[in-house]
Amino acid sequence: MQAFTFLRATDARQAIDAGARSPTAQQGASVRFVAGGTTLLDLMKLHVETPQQVVDINHLPLDRIERTPDGGLKIGALARNSDVANHAEVQRDYAVLSQALLAGASAQLRNMATTGGNLLQRTRCMYFRDEHMPCNKRQPGSGCPAIGGANRTLAILGASEHCIATNPSDQNVALAALEARIAIHGAHGERVVPIADFFLLPGDTPDRETVMQPGDLITHVLLPPPKAGTRSHYLKLRDRASYEFALASAAVVLGVDGGRIHHARVALGGVGTRPWRAPEAEQSLLGQPATPASFAAAATAALRDARPQSENGFKVELARRCLVHALTTVATA
Ligand SMILES: Cc1cc2nc3c(=O)[nH]c(=O)nc-3n(C[C@H](O)[C@H](O)[C@H](O)COP(=O)(O)OP(=O)(O)OC[C@H]3O[C@@H](n4cnc5c(N)ncnc54)[C@H](O)[C@@H]3O)c2cc1C
Ligand code: SF4
């Protein structure tokens, strides 16, 4: 691991000012905040992240989970994944988020991992994590060996000719279906970014993954009030039952009244270059009867633009079945 200085931030402004000295908040940042450290320290040991300064934000008062006046939920960026997953109101009103978090990593990792750190976790593409290989995301312009290489776990939606890496998070898929908003305190004040606008497609700059700017500190995740008459569910399919990233996953929020669907939010994981909201599936479901035929049509719509790579064609059908199963589960619960 390369040498770095360490700063223990005692207030948000101190962290933001330190972070703002980095030329970028994307790949290659010279200043990084550390929360649980379960992504950052791994990548520093692999020389993928080489910050000159690490700013410990764990002493900032950002770990609370509380109701908002409108009946939504405000989750502090430092709330641990285990605390969010086991929070009674998250389990009752946002089951999809609790289920997604519990499907991720291991109990020990969830006790360390934070809401903000999970949002910003990096791809598990093996070339990205190997400093001896070319990789456009780690080193812009060096190439993408995953295209035509080992791409079984990588993306079929949202890829470009420069990068086909998946966003690996389970939490972020649930947050996409819940239409979460990300509260950010930065060098130029505070702003709130809908999750649909937070993650960038790789395009020709796969090293830029989010709208984060130097100094930006995620302070909270905001969830809207739960929609009356809806239920939610997260289904994750993977190579082994635990301690494994998704090959395909589905987060759904569904409202059914009199046998007809009046509300649908759908997001897919393990298949997209960002947490993959599927508005085509939602449109397809609205007003339809909650039947296997409607669910199958929605899943076909969600995967219509899929572009498989040499090794991951199986993901198209896997994701389709995953979504059908998730919709069936939530509709019959
Ligand atoms: C073995 C293993 C298995 C895993 N399996 C899964 C899995 O199945 N599913 C899954 O979803 N995840 C999985 N993970 C990933 C894990 O969920 C993430 O590592 C974790 O959520 C990151 O949170 P953290 O607090 O440790 O982040 P850190 O490592 O502390 O930070 C990650 C990044 O976020 C930045 N950051 C952190 N907090 C803030 C903030 N408030 N504002 C601005 N920037 C911030 C840091 O600077 C850093 O760049 C796994 C990880 C490991 C090591
Ligand atoms: S898919 Fe993206 S992260 Fe993986 S090697 Fe290609 S450019 Fe790098």
GROMACS .gro file of C-alpha atoms and ligand atoms in nm:
model
  394
    1MET     CA    1   0.000   0.000   0.000
    2GLN     CA    2   0.139   0.342  -0.092
    3ALA     CA    3   0.213   0.587   0.193
    4PHE     CA    4  -0.064   0.833   0.282
    5THR     CA    5  -0.147   1.087   0.549
    6PHE     CA    6  -0.444   1.025   0.777
    7LEU     CA    7  -0.690   1.287   0.900
    8ARG     CA    8  -0.962   1.218   1.156
    9ALA     CA    9  -1.240   1.461   1.066
   10THR     CA   10  -1.436   1.599   1.360
   11ASP     CA   11  -1.679   1.808   1.156
   12ALA     CA   12  -1.818   1.790   0.805
   13ARG     CA   13  -1.655   2.114   0.689
   14GLN     CA   14  -1.309   1.981   0.776
   15ALA     CA   15  -1.373   1.668   0.567
   16ILE     CA   16  -1.519   1.863   0.275
   17ASP     CA   17  -1.228   2.112   0.269
   18ALA     CA   18  -0.976   1.827   0.269
   19GLY     CA   19  -1.164   1.641  -0.005
   20ALA     CA   20  -1.192   1.954  -0.220
   21ARG     CA   21  -0.813   1.960  -0.255
   22SER     CA   22  -0.830   1.648  -0.475
   23PRO     CA   23  -0.844   1.719  -0.851
   24THR     CA   24  -1.120   1.458  -0.888
   25ALA     CA   25  -1.366   1.257  -0.682
   26GLN     CA   26  -1.356   0.980  -0.943
   27GLN     CA   27  -1.087   0.719  -1.017
   28GLY     CA   28  -0.745   0.860  -0.925
   29ALA     CA   29  -0.864   1.086  -0.641
   30SER     CA   30  -0.578   1.205  -0.422
   31VAL     CA   31  -0.803   1.240  -0.115
   32ARG     CA   32  -1.050   0.972  -0.010
   33PHE     CA   33  -1.295   0.955   0.279
   34VAL     CA   34  -1.300   0.627   0.466
   35ALA     CA   35  -1.619   0.495   0.630
   36GLY     CA   36  -1.631   0.117   0.688
   37GLY     CA   37  -1.322   0.074   0.471
   38THR     CA   38  -1.443  -0.255   0.320
   39THR     CA   39  -1.406  -0.127  -0.037
   40LEU     CA   40  -1.141   0.141   0.000
   41LEU     CA   41  -0.881  -0.055   0.196
   42ASP     CA   42  -0.910  -0.354  -0.038
   43LEU     CA   43  -0.848  -0.131  -0.339
   44MET     CA   44  -0.558   0.047  -0.169
   45LYS     CA   45  -0.391  -0.288  -0.098
   46LEU     CA   46  -0.435  -0.373  -0.468
   47HIS     CA   47  -0.289  -0.032  -0.573
   48VAL     CA   48  -0.611   0.046  -0.759
   49GLU     CA   49  -0.678   0.339  -0.523
   50THR     CA   50  -0.370   0.539  -0.431
   51PRO     CA   51  -0.488   0.841  -0.227
   52GLN     CA   52  -0.226   1.066  -0.073
   53GLN     CA   53  -0.464   1.146   0.212
   54VAL     CA   54  -0.733   0.935   0.379
   55VAL     CA   55  -0.996   1.124   0.579
   56ASP     CA   56  -1.174   0.925   0.849
   57ILE     CA   57  -1.537   1.040   0.857
   58ASN     CA   58  -1.655   0.790   1.120
   59HIS     CA   59  -1.676   1.054   1.394
   60LEU     CA   60  -1.927   1.271   1.207
   61PRO     CA   61  -2.285   1.249   1.343
   62LEU     CA   62  -2.429   1.081   1.032
   63ASP     CA   63  -2.542   0.741   1.156
   64ARG     CA   64  -2.905   0.804   1.245
   65ILE     CA   65  -3.214   0.656   1.080
   66GLU     CA   66  -3.512   0.882   1.132
   67ARG     CA   67  -3.857   0.968   0.995
   68THR     CA   68  -3.895   1.279   0.782
   69PRO     CA   69  -4.193   1.516   0.832
   70ASP     CA   70  -4.354   1.388   0.510
   71GLY     CA   71  -4.348   1.028   0.639
   72GLY     CA   72  -4.039   0.922   0.449
   73LEU     CA   73  -3.710   0.802   0.596
   74LYS     CA   74  -3.371   0.973   0.632
   75ILE     CA   75  -3.081   0.729   0.653
   76GLY     CA   76  -2.746   0.871   0.763
   77ALA     CA   77  -2.453   0.799   0.532
   78LEU     CA   78  -2.270   0.633   0.821
   79ALA     CA   79  -2.559   0.407   0.921
   80ARG     CA   80  -2.415   0.055   0.902
   81ASN     CA   81  -2.574  -0.185   0.652
   82SER     CA   82  -2.670  -0.421   0.938
   83ASP     CA   83  -2.843  -0.142   1.134
   84VAL     CA   84  -3.042  -0.035   0.828
   85ALA     CA   85  -3.136  -0.393   0.737
   86ASN     CA   86  -3.258  -0.471   1.089
   87HIS     CA   87  -3.434  -0.140   1.153
   88ALA     CA   88  -3.801  -0.210   1.232
   89GLU     CA   89  -3.937   0.069   1.008
   90VAL     CA   90  -3.712  -0.030   0.717
   91GLN     CA   91  -3.832  -0.389   0.749
   92ARG     CA   92  -4.197  -0.280   0.767
   93ASP     CA   93  -4.208  -0.001   0.507
   94TYR     CA   94  -3.910  -0.067   0.280
   95ALA     CA   95  -3.872  -0.446   0.293
   96VAL     CA   96  -3.691  -0.448  -0.042
   97LEU     CA   97  -3.404  -0.248   0.110
   98SER     CA   98  -3.373  -0.470   0.415
   99GLN     CA   99  -3.378  -0.783   0.197
  100ALA     CA  100  -3.121  -0.641  -0.045
  101LEU     CA  101  -2.881  -0.552   0.234
  102LEU     CA  102  -2.918  -0.892   0.400
  103ALA     CA  103  -2.846  -1.059   0.063
  104GLY     CA  104  -2.509  -0.881   0.044
  105ALA     CA  105  -2.164  -0.974   0.169
  106SER     CA  106  -2.148  -1.135   0.516
  107ALA     CA  107  -2.269  -1.042   0.864
  108GLN     CA  108  -1.922  -0.916   0.957
  109LEU     CA  109  -1.895  -0.698   0.647
  110ARG     CA  110  -2.247  -0.560   0.694
  111ASN     CA  111  -2.152  -0.456   1.048
  112MET     CA  112  -1.874  -0.238   0.901
  113ALA     CA  113  -2.017  -0.129   0.565
  114THR     CA  114  -2.206   0.201   0.555
  115THR     CA  115  -2.490   0.340   0.347
  116GLY     CA  116  -2.264   0.599   0.179
  117GLY     CA  117  -1.978   0.357   0.120
  118ASN     CA  118  -2.213   0.100  -0.030
  119LEU     CA  119  -2.344   0.363  -0.275
  120LEU     CA  120  -1.987   0.424  -0.391
  121GLN     CA  121  -1.852   0.068  -0.394
  122ARG     CA  122  -1.659  -0.019  -0.710
  123THR     CA  123  -1.703  -0.286  -0.973
  124ARG     CA  124  -1.576  -0.639  -0.912
  125CYS     CA  125  -1.448  -0.671  -1.273
  126MET     CA  126  -1.128  -0.875  -1.227
  127TYR     CA  127  -0.929  -0.661  -1.470
  128PHE     CA  128  -1.016  -0.345  -1.279
  129ARG     CA  129  -0.879  -0.502  -0.961
  130ASP     CA  130  -0.552  -0.614  -1.124
  131GLU     CA  131  -0.305  -0.328  -1.160
  132HIS     CA  132  -0.102  -0.530  -1.413
  133MET     CA  133  -0.389  -0.546  -1.665
  134PRO     CA  134  -0.517  -0.270  -1.894
  135CYS     CA  135  -0.853  -0.124  -1.790
  136ASN     CA  136  -1.021   0.192  -1.919
  137LYS     CA  137  -1.193   0.249  -1.586
  138ARG     CA  138  -0.870   0.235  -1.384
  139GLN     CA  139  -0.642   0.383  -1.648
  140PRO     CA  140  -0.835   0.572  -1.920
  141GLY     CA  141  -0.732   0.482  -2.274
  142SER     CA  142  -0.556   0.156  -2.182
  143GLY     CA  143  -0.829  -0.070  -2.323
  144CYS     CA  144  -1.094  -0.311  -2.201
  145PRO     CA  145  -0.975  -0.674  -2.191
  146ALA     CA  146  -1.312  -0.783  -2.053
  147ILE     CA  147  -1.464  -0.733  -2.399
  148GLY     CA  148  -1.390  -1.070  -2.555
  149GLY     CA  149  -1.225  -1.180  -2.228
  150ALA     CA  150  -1.356  -1.300  -1.892
  151ASN     CA  151  -1.695  -1.130  -1.889
  152ARG     CA  152  -1.930  -1.394  -1.747
  153THR     CA  153  -2.024  -1.172  -1.450
  154LEU     CA  154  -2.032  -0.841  -1.637
  155ALA     CA  155  -2.305  -0.619  -1.783
  156ILE     CA  156  -2.561  -0.681  -2.055
  157LEU     CA  157  -2.733  -0.342  -2.012
  158GLY     CA  158  -2.580   0.006  -2.040
  159ALA     CA  159  -2.236  -0.107  -2.158
  160SER     CA  160  -2.019   0.085  -2.404
  161GLU     CA  161  -1.731  -0.013  -2.628
  162HIS     CA  162  -1.503   0.117  -2.352
  163CYS     CA  163  -1.641  -0.064  -2.045
  164ILE     CA  164  -1.887  -0.342  -1.963
  165ALA     CA  165  -1.845  -0.350  -1.585
  166THR     CA  166  -2.147  -0.399  -1.356
  167ASN     CA  167  -2.235  -0.194  -1.052
  168PRO     CA  168  -2.210  -0.473  -0.792
  169SER     CA  169  -2.427  -0.332  -0.512
  170ASP     CA  170  -2.749  -0.491  -0.387
  171GLN     CA  171  -2.844  -0.189  -0.177
  172ASN     CA  172  -2.831   0.041  -0.480
  173VAL     CA  173  -3.080  -0.170  -0.675
  174ALA     CA  174  -3.332  -0.145  -0.392
  175LEU     CA  175  -3.268   0.230  -0.363
  176ALA     CA  176  -3.333   0.267  -0.738
  177ALA     CA  177  -3.670   0.091  -0.708
  178LEU     CA  178  -3.755   0.305  -0.403
  179GLU     CA  179  -3.665   0.625  -0.592
  180ALA     CA  180  -3.421   0.731  -0.321
  181ARG     CA  181  -3.252   1.070  -0.325
  182ILE     CA  182  -2.891   1.127  -0.224
  183ALA     CA  183  -2.816   1.427   0.001
  184ILE     CA  184  -2.467   1.566  -0.062
  185HIS     CA  185  -2.278   1.839   0.122
  186GLY     CA  186  -2.000   1.977  -0.095
  187ALA     CA  187  -1.759   2.264  -0.140
  188HIS     CA  188  -2.038   2.475  -0.295
  189GLY     CA  189  -2.318   2.392  -0.050
  190GLU     CA  190  -2.580   2.121  -0.019
  191ARG     CA  191  -2.777   1.947  -0.291
  192VAL     CA  192  -3.007   1.648  -0.330
  193VAL     CA  193  -2.965   1.419  -0.633
  194PRO     CA  194  -3.227   1.162  -0.737
  195ILE     CA  195  -3.063   0.821  -0.757
  196ALA     CA  196  -3.166   0.802  -1.126
  197ASP     CA  197  -2.922   1.091  -1.189
  198PHE     CA  198  -2.650   0.988  -0.944
  199PHE     CA  199  -2.482   0.707  -1.143
  200LEU     CA  200  -2.335   0.772  -1.491
  201LEU     CA  201  -2.328   0.534  -1.785
  202PRO     CA  202  -1.970   0.441  -1.883
  203GLY     CA  203  -1.983   0.592  -2.235
  204ASP     CA  204  -1.630   0.693  -2.329
  205THR     CA  205  -1.539   0.794  -1.970
  206PRO     CA  206  -1.586   0.481  -1.759
  207ASP     CA  207  -1.352   0.627  -1.496
  208ARG     CA  208  -1.636   0.871  -1.411
  209GLU     CA  209  -1.900   0.668  -1.228
  210THR     CA  210  -2.112   0.923  -1.042
  211VAL     CA  211  -2.187   1.294  -1.021
  212MET     CA  212  -1.961   1.326  -0.715
  213GLN     CA  213  -1.726   1.628  -0.718
  214PRO     CA  214  -1.409   1.685  -0.512
  215GLY     CA  215  -1.504   1.742  -0.147
  216ASP     CA  216  -1.855   1.601  -0.185
  217LEU     CA  217  -1.965   1.422   0.131
  218ILE     CA  218  -2.277   1.207   0.114
  219THR     CA  219  -2.468   1.294   0.430
  220HIS     CA  220  -2.798   1.105   0.392
  221VAL     CA  221  -3.014   0.889   0.174
  222LEU     CA  222  -3.376   1.005   0.163
  223LEU     CA  223  -3.662   0.764   0.097
  224PRO     CA  224  -4.007   0.888  -0.004
  225PRO     CA  225  -4.305   0.787   0.212
  226PRO     CA  226  -4.411   0.428   0.140
  227LYS     CA  227  -4.688   0.421  -0.120
  228ALA     CA  228  -5.018   0.301   0.029
  229GLY     CA  229  -5.125  -0.044  -0.085
  230THR     CA  230  -4.783  -0.155  -0.211
  231ARG     CA  231  -4.545  -0.435  -0.115
  232SER     CA  232  -4.182  -0.480  -0.210
  233HIS     CA  233  -3.933  -0.760  -0.257
  234TYR     CA  234  -3.567  -0.826  -0.352
  235LEU     CA  235  -3.454  -1.144  -0.521
  236LYS     CA  236  -3.085  -1.216  -0.582
  237LEU     CA  237  -2.948  -1.499  -0.796
  238ARG     CA  238  -2.579  -1.587  -0.762
  239ASP     CA  239  -2.329  -1.870  -0.796
  240ARG     CA  240  -2.352  -1.966  -0.427
  241ALA     CA  241  -2.602  -1.895  -0.153
  242SER     CA  242  -2.403  -1.638   0.045
  243TYR     CA  243  -2.096  -1.416   0.030
  244GLU     CA  244  -2.133  -1.370  -0.344
  245PHE     CA  245  -2.231  -1.087  -0.578
  246ALA     CA  246  -2.544  -1.103  -0.794
  247LEU     CA  247  -2.544  -1.255  -1.140
  248ALA     CA  248  -2.894  -1.112  -1.165
  249SER     CA  249  -3.123  -0.953  -0.910
  250ALA     CA  250  -3.457  -0.777  -0.908
  251ALA     CA  251  -3.603  -0.515  -0.675
  252VAL     CA  252  -3.976  -0.460  -0.713
  253VAL     CA  253  -4.238  -0.240  -0.549
  254LEU     CA  254  -4.588  -0.342  -0.656
  255GLY     CA  255  -4.940  -0.225  -0.576
  256VAL     CA  256  -5.232  -0.448  -0.673
  257ASP     CA  257  -5.597  -0.361  -0.618
  258GLY     CA  258  -5.886  -0.577  -0.735
  259GLY     CA  259  -5.638  -0.797  -0.922
  260ARG     CA  260  -5.500  -0.502  -1.127
  261ILE     CA  261  -5.161  -0.338  -1.090
  262HIS     CA  262  -5.186   0.030  -0.993
  263HIS     CA  263  -4.821   0.092  -0.899
  264ALA     CA  264  -4.497  -0.066  -1.022
  265ARG     CA  265  -4.132   0.016  -0.966
  266VAL     CA  266  -3.869  -0.221  -1.102
  267ALA     CA  267  -3.489  -0.224  -1.088
  268LEU     CA  268  -3.238  -0.491  -1.186
  269GLY     CA  269  -2.896  -0.570  -1.040
  270GLY     CA  270  -2.600  -0.774  -1.161
  271VAL     CA  271  -2.678  -0.697  -1.524
  272GLY     CA  272  -2.636  -0.320  -1.565
  273THR     CA  273  -2.345  -0.080  -1.564
  274ARG     CA  274  -2.542   0.108  -1.302
  275PRO     CA  275  -2.830   0.003  -1.076
  276TRP     CA  276  -3.076  -0.060  -1.358
  277ARG     CA  277  -3.419   0.098  -1.327
  278ALA     CA  278  -3.654  -0.056  -1.584
  279PRO     CA  279  -3.926   0.200  -1.675
  280GLU     CA  280  -4.033  -0.014  -1.974
  281ALA     CA  281  -4.126  -0.294  -1.735
  282GLU     CA  282  -4.314  -0.053  -1.509
  283GLN     CA  283  -4.514   0.087  -1.802
  284SER     CA  284  -4.590  -0.263  -1.920
  285LEU     CA  285  -4.730  -0.361  -1.577
  286LEU     CA  286  -4.948  -0.055  -1.508
  287GLY     CA  287  -5.321  -0.128  -1.536
  288GLN     CA  288  -5.262  -0.495  -1.619
  289PRO     CA  289  -5.390  -0.794  -1.425
  290ALA     CA  290  -5.136  -0.938  -1.181
  291THR     CA  291  -5.087  -1.257  -1.381
  292PRO     CA  292  -4.791  -1.464  -1.505
  293ALA     CA  293  -4.852  -1.329  -1.856
  294SER     CA  294  -4.822  -0.967  -1.740
  295PHE     CA  295  -4.506  -1.044  -1.544
  296ALA     CA  296  -4.350  -1.224  -1.840
  297ALA     CA  297  -4.430  -0.930  -2.071
  298ALA     CA  298  -4.273  -0.687  -1.822
  299ALA     CA  299  -3.958  -0.898  -1.795
  300THR     CA  300  -3.928  -0.914  -2.174
  301ALA     CA  301  -3.961  -0.534  -2.189
  302ALA     CA  302  -3.695  -0.488  -1.919
  303LEU     CA  303  -3.441  -0.699  -2.111
  304ARG     CA  304  -3.530  -0.579  -2.462
  305ASP     CA  305  -3.211  -0.373  -2.499
  306ALA     CA  306  -2.981  -0.637  -2.349
  307ARG     CA  307  -2.651  -0.678  -2.537
  308PRO     CA  308  -2.474  -0.990  -2.408
  309GLN     CA  309  -2.098  -1.036  -2.428
  310SER     CA  310  -1.910  -1.354  -2.526
  311GLU     CA  311  -1.964  -1.534  -2.192
  312ASN     CA  312  -2.274  -1.384  -2.034
  313GLY     CA  313  -2.561  -1.453  -2.274
  314PHE     CA  314  -2.720  -1.667  -2.002
  315LYS     CA  315  -2.787  -1.352  -1.802
  316VAL     CA  316  -3.067  -1.240  -2.035
  317GLU     CA  317  -3.288  -1.535  -1.947
  318LEU     CA  318  -3.165  -1.544  -1.587
  319ALA     CA  319  -3.260  -1.179  -1.531
  320ARG     CA  320  -3.594  -1.230  -1.704
  321ARG     CA  321  -3.681  -1.524  -1.478
  322CYS     CA  322  -3.550  -1.340  -1.173
  323LEU     CA  323  -3.786  -1.049  -1.237
  324VAL     CA  324  -4.086  -1.275  -1.307
  325HIS     CA  325  -4.018  -1.462  -0.983
  326ALA     CA  326  -3.981  -1.141  -0.780
  327LEU     CA  327  -4.307  -1.000  -0.921
  328THR     CA  328  -4.489  -1.327  -0.856
  329THR     CA  329  -4.360  -1.338  -0.498
  330VAL     CA  330  -4.467  -0.984  -0.415
  331ALA     CA  331  -4.805  -1.019  -0.586
  332THR     CA  332  -4.893  -1.338  -0.400
  333ALA     CA  333  -4.745  -1.249  -0.057
  334LIG     C1  334  -1.574  -1.005   0.044
  334LIG     C2  335  -1.677  -0.901   0.011
  334LIG     C3  336  -1.802  -0.940  -0.033
  334LIG     C4  337  -1.898  -0.843  -0.063
  334LIG     N1  338  -2.021  -0.883  -0.110
  334LIG     C5  339  -2.114  -0.789  -0.142
  334LIG     C6  340  -2.242  -0.825  -0.192
  334LIG     O1  341  -2.276  -0.944  -0.205
  334LIG     N2  342  -2.330  -0.726  -0.223
  334LIG     C7  343  -2.298  -0.594  -0.208
  334LIG     O2  344  -2.381  -0.508  -0.237
  334LIG     N3  345  -2.178  -0.556  -0.162
  334LIG     C8  346  -2.086  -0.650  -0.129
  334LIG     N4  347  -1.963  -0.612  -0.085
  334LIG     C9  348  -1.928  -0.469  -0.088
  334LIG    C10  349  -1.963  -0.397   0.040
  334LIG     O3  350  -2.105  -0.385   0.048
  334LIG    C11  351  -1.897  -0.260   0.031
  334LIG     O4  352  -1.757  -0.281   0.041
  334LIG    C12  353  -1.944  -0.166   0.139
  334LIG     O5  354  -2.081  -0.142   0.130
  334LIG    C13  355  -1.869  -0.034   0.129
  334LIG     O6  356  -1.902   0.045   0.242
  334LIG     P1  357  -1.787   0.103   0.335
  334LIG     O7  358  -1.853   0.188   0.436
  334LIG     O8  359  -1.699  -0.005   0.388
  334LIG     O9  360  -1.710   0.191   0.228
  334LIG     P2  361  -1.559   0.244   0.226
  334LIG    O10  362  -1.469   0.136   0.181
  334LIG    O11  363  -1.526   0.314   0.353
  334LIG    O12  364  -1.575   0.354   0.111
  334LIG    C14  365  -1.606   0.319  -0.021
  334LIG    C15  366  -1.595   0.445  -0.109
  334LIG    O13  367  -1.694   0.538  -0.072
  334LIG    C16  368  -1.639   0.661  -0.031
  334LIG     N5  369  -1.723   0.709   0.077
  334LIG    C17  370  -1.765   0.638   0.185
  334LIG     N6  371  -1.854   0.710   0.255
  334LIG    C18  372  -1.868   0.828   0.192
  334LIG    C19  373  -1.946   0.944   0.216
  334LIG     N7  374  -2.030   0.953   0.320
  334LIG     N8  375  -1.937   1.047   0.129
  334LIG    C20  376  -1.854   1.039   0.023
  334LIG     N9  377  -1.776   0.934  -0.004
  334LIG    C21  378  -1.784   0.829   0.079
  334LIG    C22  379  -1.496   0.629   0.007
  334LIG    O14  380  -1.411   0.742  -0.011
  334LIG    C23  381  -1.462   0.518  -0.090
  334LIG    O15  382  -1.423   0.571  -0.213
  334LIG    C24  383  -1.867  -0.705  -0.049
  334LIG    C25  384  -1.741  -0.666  -0.003
  334LIG    C26  385  -1.646  -0.761   0.027
  334LIG    C27  386  -1.511  -0.716   0.076
  335SF4     S1  387  -1.516  -0.384  -1.814
  335SF4    FE1  388  -1.460  -0.180  -1.740
  335SF4     S2  389  -1.366  -0.224  -1.544
  335SF4    FE2  390  -1.359  -0.416  -1.661
  335SF4     S3  391  -1.166  -0.415  -1.779
  335SF4    FE3  392  -1.320  -0.323  -1.908
  335SF4     S4  393  -1.292  -0.105  -1.867
  335SF4    FE4  394  -1.200  -0.211  -1.695
   0.00000   0.00000   0.00000
